[in-house]
Short mmCIF file of C-alpha atoms in Angstrom, two decimals:
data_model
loop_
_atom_site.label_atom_id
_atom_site.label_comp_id
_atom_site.label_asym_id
_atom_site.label_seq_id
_atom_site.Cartn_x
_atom_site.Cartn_y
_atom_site.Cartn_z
CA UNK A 1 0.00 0.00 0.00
CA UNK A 2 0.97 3.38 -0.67
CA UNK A 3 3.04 4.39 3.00
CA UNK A 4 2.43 7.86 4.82
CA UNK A 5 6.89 8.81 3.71
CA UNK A 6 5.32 8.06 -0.16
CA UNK A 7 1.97 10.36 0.40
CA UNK A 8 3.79 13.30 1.42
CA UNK A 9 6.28 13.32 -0.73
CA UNK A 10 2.82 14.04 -3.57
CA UNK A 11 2.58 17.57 -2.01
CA UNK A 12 4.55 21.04 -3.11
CA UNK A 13 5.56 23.59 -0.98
CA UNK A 14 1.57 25.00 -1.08
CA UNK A 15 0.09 21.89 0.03
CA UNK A 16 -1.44 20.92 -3.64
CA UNK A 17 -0.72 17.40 -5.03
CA UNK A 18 1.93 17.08 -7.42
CA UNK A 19 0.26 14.55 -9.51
CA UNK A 20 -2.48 14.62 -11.33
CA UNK A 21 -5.91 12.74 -10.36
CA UNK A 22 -5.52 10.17 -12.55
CA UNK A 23 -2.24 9.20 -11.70
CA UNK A 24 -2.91 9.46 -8.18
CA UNK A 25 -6.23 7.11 -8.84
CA UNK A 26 -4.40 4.39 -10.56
CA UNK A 27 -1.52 4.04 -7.33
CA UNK A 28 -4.83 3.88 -5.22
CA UNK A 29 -6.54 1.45 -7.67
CA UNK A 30 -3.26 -0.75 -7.76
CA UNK A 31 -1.44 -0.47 -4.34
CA UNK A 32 -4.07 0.94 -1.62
CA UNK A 33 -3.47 3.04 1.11
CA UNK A 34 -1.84 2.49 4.49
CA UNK A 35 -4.47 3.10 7.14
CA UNK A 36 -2.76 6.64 8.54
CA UNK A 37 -3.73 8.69 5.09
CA UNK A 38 -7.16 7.23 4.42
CA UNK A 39 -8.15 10.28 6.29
CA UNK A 40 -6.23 12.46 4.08
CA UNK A 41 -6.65 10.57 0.95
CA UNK A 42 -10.62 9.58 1.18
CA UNK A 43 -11.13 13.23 1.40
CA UNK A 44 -10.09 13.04 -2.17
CA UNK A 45 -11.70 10.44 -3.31
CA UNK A 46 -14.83 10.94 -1.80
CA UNK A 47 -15.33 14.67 -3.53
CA UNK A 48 -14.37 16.77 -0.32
CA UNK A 49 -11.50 18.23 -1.89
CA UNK A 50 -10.72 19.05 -5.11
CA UNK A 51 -7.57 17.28 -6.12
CA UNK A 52 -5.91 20.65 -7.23
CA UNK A 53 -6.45 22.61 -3.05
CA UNK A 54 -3.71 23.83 -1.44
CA UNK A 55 -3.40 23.22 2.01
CA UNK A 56 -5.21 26.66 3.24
CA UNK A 57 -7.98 26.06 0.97
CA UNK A 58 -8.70 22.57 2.75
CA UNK A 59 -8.51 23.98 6.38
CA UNK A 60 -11.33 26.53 4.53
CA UNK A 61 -13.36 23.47 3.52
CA UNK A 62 -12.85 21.75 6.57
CA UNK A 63 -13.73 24.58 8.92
CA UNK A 64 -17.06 25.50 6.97
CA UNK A 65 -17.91 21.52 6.65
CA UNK A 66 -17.43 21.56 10.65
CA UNK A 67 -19.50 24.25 11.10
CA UNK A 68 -22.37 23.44 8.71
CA UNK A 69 -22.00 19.85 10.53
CA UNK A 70 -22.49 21.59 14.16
CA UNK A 71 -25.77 23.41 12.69
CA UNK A 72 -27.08 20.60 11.23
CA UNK A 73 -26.98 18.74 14.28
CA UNK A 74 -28.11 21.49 16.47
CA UNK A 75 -31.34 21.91 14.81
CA UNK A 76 -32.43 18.31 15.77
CA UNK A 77 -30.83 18.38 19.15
CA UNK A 78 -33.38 21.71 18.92
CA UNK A 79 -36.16 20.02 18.20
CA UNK A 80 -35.81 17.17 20.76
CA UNK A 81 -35.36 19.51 23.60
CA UNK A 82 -37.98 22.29 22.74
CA UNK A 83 -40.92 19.79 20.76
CA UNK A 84 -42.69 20.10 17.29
CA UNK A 85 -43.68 24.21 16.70
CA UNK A 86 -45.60 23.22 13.61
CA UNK A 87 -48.16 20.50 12.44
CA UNK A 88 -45.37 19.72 9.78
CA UNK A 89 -42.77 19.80 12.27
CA UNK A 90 -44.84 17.61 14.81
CA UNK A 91 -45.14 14.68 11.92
CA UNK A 92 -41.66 14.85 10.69
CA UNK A 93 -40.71 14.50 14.65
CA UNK A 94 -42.80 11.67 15.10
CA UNK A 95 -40.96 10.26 11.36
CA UNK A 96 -37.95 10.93 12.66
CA UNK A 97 -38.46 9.54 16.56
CA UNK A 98 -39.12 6.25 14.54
CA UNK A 99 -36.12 6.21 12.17
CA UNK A 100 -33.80 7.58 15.31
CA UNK A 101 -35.19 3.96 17.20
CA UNK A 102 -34.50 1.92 14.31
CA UNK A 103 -30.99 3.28 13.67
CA UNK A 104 -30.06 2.97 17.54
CA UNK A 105 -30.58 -0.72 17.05
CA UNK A 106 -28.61 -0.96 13.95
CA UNK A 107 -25.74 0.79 15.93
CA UNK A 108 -25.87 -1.27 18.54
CA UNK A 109 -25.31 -4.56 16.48
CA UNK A 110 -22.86 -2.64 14.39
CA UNK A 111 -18.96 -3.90 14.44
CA UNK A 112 -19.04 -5.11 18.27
CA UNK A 113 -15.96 -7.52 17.69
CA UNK A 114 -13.57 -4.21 16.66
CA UNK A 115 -12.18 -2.33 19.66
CA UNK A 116 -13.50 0.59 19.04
CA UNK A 117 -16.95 -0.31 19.05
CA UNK A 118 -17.06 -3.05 21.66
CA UNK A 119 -18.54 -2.47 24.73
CA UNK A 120 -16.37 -2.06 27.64
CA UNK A 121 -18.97 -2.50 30.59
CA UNK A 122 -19.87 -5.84 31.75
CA UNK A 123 -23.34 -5.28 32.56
CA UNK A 124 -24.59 -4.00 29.41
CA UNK A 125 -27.32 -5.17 27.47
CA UNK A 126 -26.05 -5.15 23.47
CA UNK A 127 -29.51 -5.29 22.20
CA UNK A 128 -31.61 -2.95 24.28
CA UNK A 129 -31.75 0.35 22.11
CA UNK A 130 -31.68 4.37 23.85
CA UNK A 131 -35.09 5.60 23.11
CA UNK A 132 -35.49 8.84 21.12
CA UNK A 133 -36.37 11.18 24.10
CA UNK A 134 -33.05 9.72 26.20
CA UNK A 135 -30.23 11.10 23.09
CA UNK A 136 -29.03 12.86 25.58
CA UNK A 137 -28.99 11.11 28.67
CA UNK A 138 -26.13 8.61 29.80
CA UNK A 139 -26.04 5.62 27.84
CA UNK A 140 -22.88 3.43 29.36
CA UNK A 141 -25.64 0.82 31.10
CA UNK A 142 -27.36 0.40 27.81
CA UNK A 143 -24.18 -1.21 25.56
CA UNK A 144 -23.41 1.91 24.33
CA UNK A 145 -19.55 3.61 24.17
CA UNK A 146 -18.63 7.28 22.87
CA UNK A 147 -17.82 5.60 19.26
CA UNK A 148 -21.30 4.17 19.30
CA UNK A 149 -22.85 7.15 20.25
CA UNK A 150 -21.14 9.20 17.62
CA UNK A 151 -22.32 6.64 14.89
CA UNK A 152 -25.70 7.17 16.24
CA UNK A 153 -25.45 11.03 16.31
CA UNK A 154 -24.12 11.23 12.81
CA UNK A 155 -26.96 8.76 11.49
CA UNK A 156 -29.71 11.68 13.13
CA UNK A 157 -28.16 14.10 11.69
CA UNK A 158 -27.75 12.37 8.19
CA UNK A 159 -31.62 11.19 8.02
CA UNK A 160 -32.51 14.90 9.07
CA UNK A 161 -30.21 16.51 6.19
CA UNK A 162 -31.79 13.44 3.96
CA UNK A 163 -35.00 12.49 4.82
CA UNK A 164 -36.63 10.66 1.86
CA UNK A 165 -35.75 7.51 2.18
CA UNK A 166 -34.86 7.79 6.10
CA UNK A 167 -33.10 5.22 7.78
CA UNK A 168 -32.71 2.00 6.16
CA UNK A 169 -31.16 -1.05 7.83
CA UNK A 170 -27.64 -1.53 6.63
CA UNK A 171 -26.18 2.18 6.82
CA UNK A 172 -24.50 1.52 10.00
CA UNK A 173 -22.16 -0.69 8.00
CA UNK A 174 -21.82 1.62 5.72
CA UNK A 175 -20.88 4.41 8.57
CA UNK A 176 -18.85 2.05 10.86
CA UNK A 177 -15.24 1.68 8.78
CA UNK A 178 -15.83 6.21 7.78
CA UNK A 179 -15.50 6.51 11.58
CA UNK A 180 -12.71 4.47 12.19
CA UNK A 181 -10.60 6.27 9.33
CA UNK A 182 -11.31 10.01 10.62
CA UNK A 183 -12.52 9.48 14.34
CA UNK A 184 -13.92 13.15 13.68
CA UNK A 185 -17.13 13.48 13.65
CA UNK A 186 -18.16 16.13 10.82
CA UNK A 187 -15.09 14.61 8.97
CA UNK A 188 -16.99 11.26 9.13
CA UNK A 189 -20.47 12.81 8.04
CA UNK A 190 -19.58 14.69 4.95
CA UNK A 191 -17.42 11.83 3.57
CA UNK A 192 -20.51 9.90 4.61
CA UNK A 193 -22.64 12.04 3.23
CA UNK A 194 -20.75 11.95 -0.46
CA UNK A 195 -20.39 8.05 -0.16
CA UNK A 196 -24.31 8.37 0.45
CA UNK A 197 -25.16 10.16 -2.41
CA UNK A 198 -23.15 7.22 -4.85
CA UNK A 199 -25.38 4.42 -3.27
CA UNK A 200 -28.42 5.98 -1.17
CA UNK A 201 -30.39 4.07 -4.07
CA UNK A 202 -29.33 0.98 -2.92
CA UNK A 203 -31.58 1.95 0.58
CA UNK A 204 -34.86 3.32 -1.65
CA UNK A 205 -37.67 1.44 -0.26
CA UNK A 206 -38.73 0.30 -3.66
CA UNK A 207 -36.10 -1.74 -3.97
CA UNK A 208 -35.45 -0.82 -8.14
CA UNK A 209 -31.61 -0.40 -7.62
CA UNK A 210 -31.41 -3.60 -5.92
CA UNK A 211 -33.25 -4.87 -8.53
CA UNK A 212 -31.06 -3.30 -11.53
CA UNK A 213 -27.39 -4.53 -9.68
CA UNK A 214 -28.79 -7.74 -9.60
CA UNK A 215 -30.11 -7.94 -12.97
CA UNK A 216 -26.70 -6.32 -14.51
CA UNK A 217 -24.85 -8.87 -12.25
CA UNK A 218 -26.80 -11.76 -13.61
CA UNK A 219 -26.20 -10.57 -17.34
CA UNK A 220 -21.91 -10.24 -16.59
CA UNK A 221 -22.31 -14.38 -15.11
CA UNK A 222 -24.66 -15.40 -18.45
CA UNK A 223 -21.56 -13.43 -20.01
CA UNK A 224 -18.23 -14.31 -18.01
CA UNK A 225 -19.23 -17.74 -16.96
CA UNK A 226 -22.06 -19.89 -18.76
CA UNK A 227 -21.74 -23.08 -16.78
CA UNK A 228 -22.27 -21.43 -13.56
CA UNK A 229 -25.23 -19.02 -15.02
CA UNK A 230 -26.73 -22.52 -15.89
CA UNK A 231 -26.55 -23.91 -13.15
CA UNK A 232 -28.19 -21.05 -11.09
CA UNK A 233 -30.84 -21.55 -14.25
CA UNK A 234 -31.55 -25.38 -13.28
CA UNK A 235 -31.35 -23.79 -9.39
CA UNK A 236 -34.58 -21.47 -10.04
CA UNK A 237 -31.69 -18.86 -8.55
CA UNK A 238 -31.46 -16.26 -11.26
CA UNK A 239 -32.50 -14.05 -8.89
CA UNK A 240 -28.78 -13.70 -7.35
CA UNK A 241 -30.81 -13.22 -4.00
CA UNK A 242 -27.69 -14.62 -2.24
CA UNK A 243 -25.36 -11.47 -3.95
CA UNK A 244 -28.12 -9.24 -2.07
CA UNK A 245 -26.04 -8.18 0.59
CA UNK A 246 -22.59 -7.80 -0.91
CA UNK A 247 -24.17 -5.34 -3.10
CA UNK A 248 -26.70 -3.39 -0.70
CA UNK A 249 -23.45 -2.87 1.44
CA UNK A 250 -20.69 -2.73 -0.68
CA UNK A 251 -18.96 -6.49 0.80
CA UNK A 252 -18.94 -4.98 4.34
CA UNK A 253 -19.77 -7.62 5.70
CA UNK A 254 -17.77 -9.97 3.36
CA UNK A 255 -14.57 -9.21 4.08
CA UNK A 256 -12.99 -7.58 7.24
CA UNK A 257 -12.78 -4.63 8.96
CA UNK A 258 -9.62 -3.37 7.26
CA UNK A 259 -10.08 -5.42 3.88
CA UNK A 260 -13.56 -3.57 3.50
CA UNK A 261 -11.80 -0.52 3.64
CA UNK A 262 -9.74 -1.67 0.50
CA UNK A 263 -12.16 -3.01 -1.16
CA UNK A 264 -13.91 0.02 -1.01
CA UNK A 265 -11.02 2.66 -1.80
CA UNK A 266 -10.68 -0.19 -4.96
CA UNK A 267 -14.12 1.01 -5.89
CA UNK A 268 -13.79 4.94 -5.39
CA UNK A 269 -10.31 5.37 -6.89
CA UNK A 270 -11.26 3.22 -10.71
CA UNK A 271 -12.97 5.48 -13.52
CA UNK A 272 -13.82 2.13 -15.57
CA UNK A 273 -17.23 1.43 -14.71
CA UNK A 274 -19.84 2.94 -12.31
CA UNK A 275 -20.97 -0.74 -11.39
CA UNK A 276 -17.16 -2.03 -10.55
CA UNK A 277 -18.54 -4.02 -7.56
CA UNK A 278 -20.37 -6.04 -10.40
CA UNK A 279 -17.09 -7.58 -11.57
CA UNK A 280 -16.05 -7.73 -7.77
CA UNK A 281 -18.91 -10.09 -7.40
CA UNK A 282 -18.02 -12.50 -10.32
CA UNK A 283 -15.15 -12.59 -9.18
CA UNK A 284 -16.22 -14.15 -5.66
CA UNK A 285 -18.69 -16.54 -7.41
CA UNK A 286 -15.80 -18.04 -10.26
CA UNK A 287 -13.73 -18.06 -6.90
CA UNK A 288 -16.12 -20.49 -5.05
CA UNK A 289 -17.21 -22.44 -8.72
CA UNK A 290 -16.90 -26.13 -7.54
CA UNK A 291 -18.58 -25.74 -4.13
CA UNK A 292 -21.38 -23.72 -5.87
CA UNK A 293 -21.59 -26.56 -8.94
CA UNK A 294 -22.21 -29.39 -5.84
CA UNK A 295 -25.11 -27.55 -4.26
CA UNK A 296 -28.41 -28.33 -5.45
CA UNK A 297 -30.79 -25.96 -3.73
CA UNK A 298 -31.02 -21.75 -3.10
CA UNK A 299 -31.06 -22.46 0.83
CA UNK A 300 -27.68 -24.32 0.12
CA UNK A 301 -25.83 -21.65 -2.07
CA UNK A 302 -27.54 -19.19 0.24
CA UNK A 303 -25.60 -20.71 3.48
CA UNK A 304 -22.29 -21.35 1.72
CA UNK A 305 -22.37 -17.73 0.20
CA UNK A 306 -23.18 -15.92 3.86
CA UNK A 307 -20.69 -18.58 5.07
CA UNK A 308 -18.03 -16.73 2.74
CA UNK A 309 -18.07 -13.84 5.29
CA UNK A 310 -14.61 -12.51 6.46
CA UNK A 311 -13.25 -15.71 4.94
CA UNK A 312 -12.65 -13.82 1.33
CA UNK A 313 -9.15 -13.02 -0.01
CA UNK A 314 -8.77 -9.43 -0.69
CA UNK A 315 -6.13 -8.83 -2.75
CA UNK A 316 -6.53 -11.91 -5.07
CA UNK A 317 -10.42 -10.86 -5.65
CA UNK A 318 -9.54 -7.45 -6.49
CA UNK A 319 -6.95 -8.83 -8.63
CA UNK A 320 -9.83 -11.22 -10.04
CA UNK A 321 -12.07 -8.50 -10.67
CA UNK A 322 -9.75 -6.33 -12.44
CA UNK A 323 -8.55 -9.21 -14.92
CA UNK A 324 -12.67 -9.19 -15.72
CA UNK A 325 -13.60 -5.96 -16.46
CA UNK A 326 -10.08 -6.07 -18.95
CA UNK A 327 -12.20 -9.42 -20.87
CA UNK A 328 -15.57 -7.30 -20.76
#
């Protein structure tokens, strides 16, 4: 991966990179980044700065993002404390009361085997959630830590600044590995925010994005492997139901904490296709070929597929996927 003495050495005396974006993209795409400049580099990647700042213009960015951050999340700490002033105001408080519940639970099954999110007291309950009303109030007895309650503060705050679809189940995963690169908390919801707006269709209630990724993944097996596609035919399993998750969270749960975070940075930093997690997929399935050729039901592929989970080689599937997209 590309080291913290290599990253610095990409910056003039102003602080702007001294390679272009592209060039910059493919060492990312190839090599990956050491964990201590994700928090630099992401900001790239993820459209928070433009690839040509200098250093003063990203302390600007950084110190408005803060602050629009703080007054985002002060107007729903506002409306918690004070109530609903409006009938409109009342019913999106009563919408939002319910998505705050359903994302505490999602936080609080979110990543409890990493450090940072496990919980440190021994008397805590890891599935009851913090009602609405009690944001504020001390959470250590309920299986919550500071990290947890950040992930839950930036989700509010999110679902306030974005509240058509809500919150959906899975965007704690999604949230989790942004908070362990930055460990700042507006840092983490504007690159959370950007990663949001490439894949908040995957969360749309109507399920049609789902429904595309799976379709466009089922055409690239017909295409890159016929004798599997068949056999997923005799199956009744063209449905891919068992790629559902890689896709709706972008392998989070597939590979681990760290490897995700490749993975993902794989994904951001290629210009090749806006569906690269496609050939990421086919790349698992050719992978696992002669156990998937045995099986001879869904509920079978469907265990040995969620059975896959943290078990995945990283670098030899993105190497996979990359030989192909250069076939397609």
């Amino acid at each position: 991966p590309i080291s913290v003495e290599q990253w610095v050495t990409f910056y003039d005396s102003e602080g702007r990179l001294n390679k272009t974006e592209d060039e910059l993209r493919e060492l990312i795409y190839h090599s990956g980044l050491e964990n201590d400049i994700r928090m630099d580099a992401w900001k790239y990647l993820l459209n928070i700065f433009p690839w040509d700042s200098t250093e003063e213009n990203r302390k600007e960015i950084n110190l408005t993002r803060q602050q629009s951050y703080d007054s985002l999340k002060q107007q729903w700490k506002a409306i918690l404390a004070n109530g609903p002033s409006s009938p409109v105001e009342m019913q999106e408080d009563d919408d939002s009361s319910q998505q705050n519940v359903n994302a505490e639970k999602d936080v609080l099954r979110t990543d409890r085997t990493i450090p940072m999110y496990s919980n440190s007291s021994n008397n805590a309950s890891s599935d009851k959630p913090v009602i609405y009303e009690d944001i504020d109030t001390d959470t250590s007895q309920a299986g919550w830590n500071s990290n947890l309650e950040l992930l839950r503060d930036i989700l509010v705050t999110y679902t306030f600044l974005e509240n058509d679809n809500g919150y959906v189940q899975g965007m704690s995963d999604l949230l989790a590995p942004i908070l362990g690169v930055f460990r700042s908390e507006p840092d983490t919801f504007w690159c959370f925010n950007e990663f949001m707006e490439k894949y908040k269709n995957n969360f749309h209630r109507n399920q049609e994005e789902m429904k595309n990724q799976l379709s466009l993944l089922l055409d690239l097996v017909r295409l890159m492997d016929i004798e599997l596609y068949e056999h997923f035919e005799k199956l009744g399993c063209l449905h891919l139901f068992f790629c559902f998750r890689w896709l709706l969270v972008i392998f989070k749960r597939e590979f681990d904490f760290y490897d995700c975070m490749r993975v993902w940075e794989t994904i951001w930093s290629q210009k090749k296709s806006d569906y690269y997690q496609l050939f990421i997929a086919v790349a698992i399935l050719k992978q696992n070929k002669p156990q998937l050729l045995e099986f001879e039901s869904f509920d079978e592929i469907l265990k040995y597929i969620n059975n896959l989970s943290t078990h995945i080689k990283v670098e030899q599937t993105l190497n996979d996927a990359e030989s192909l997209y250069k076939r397609f």
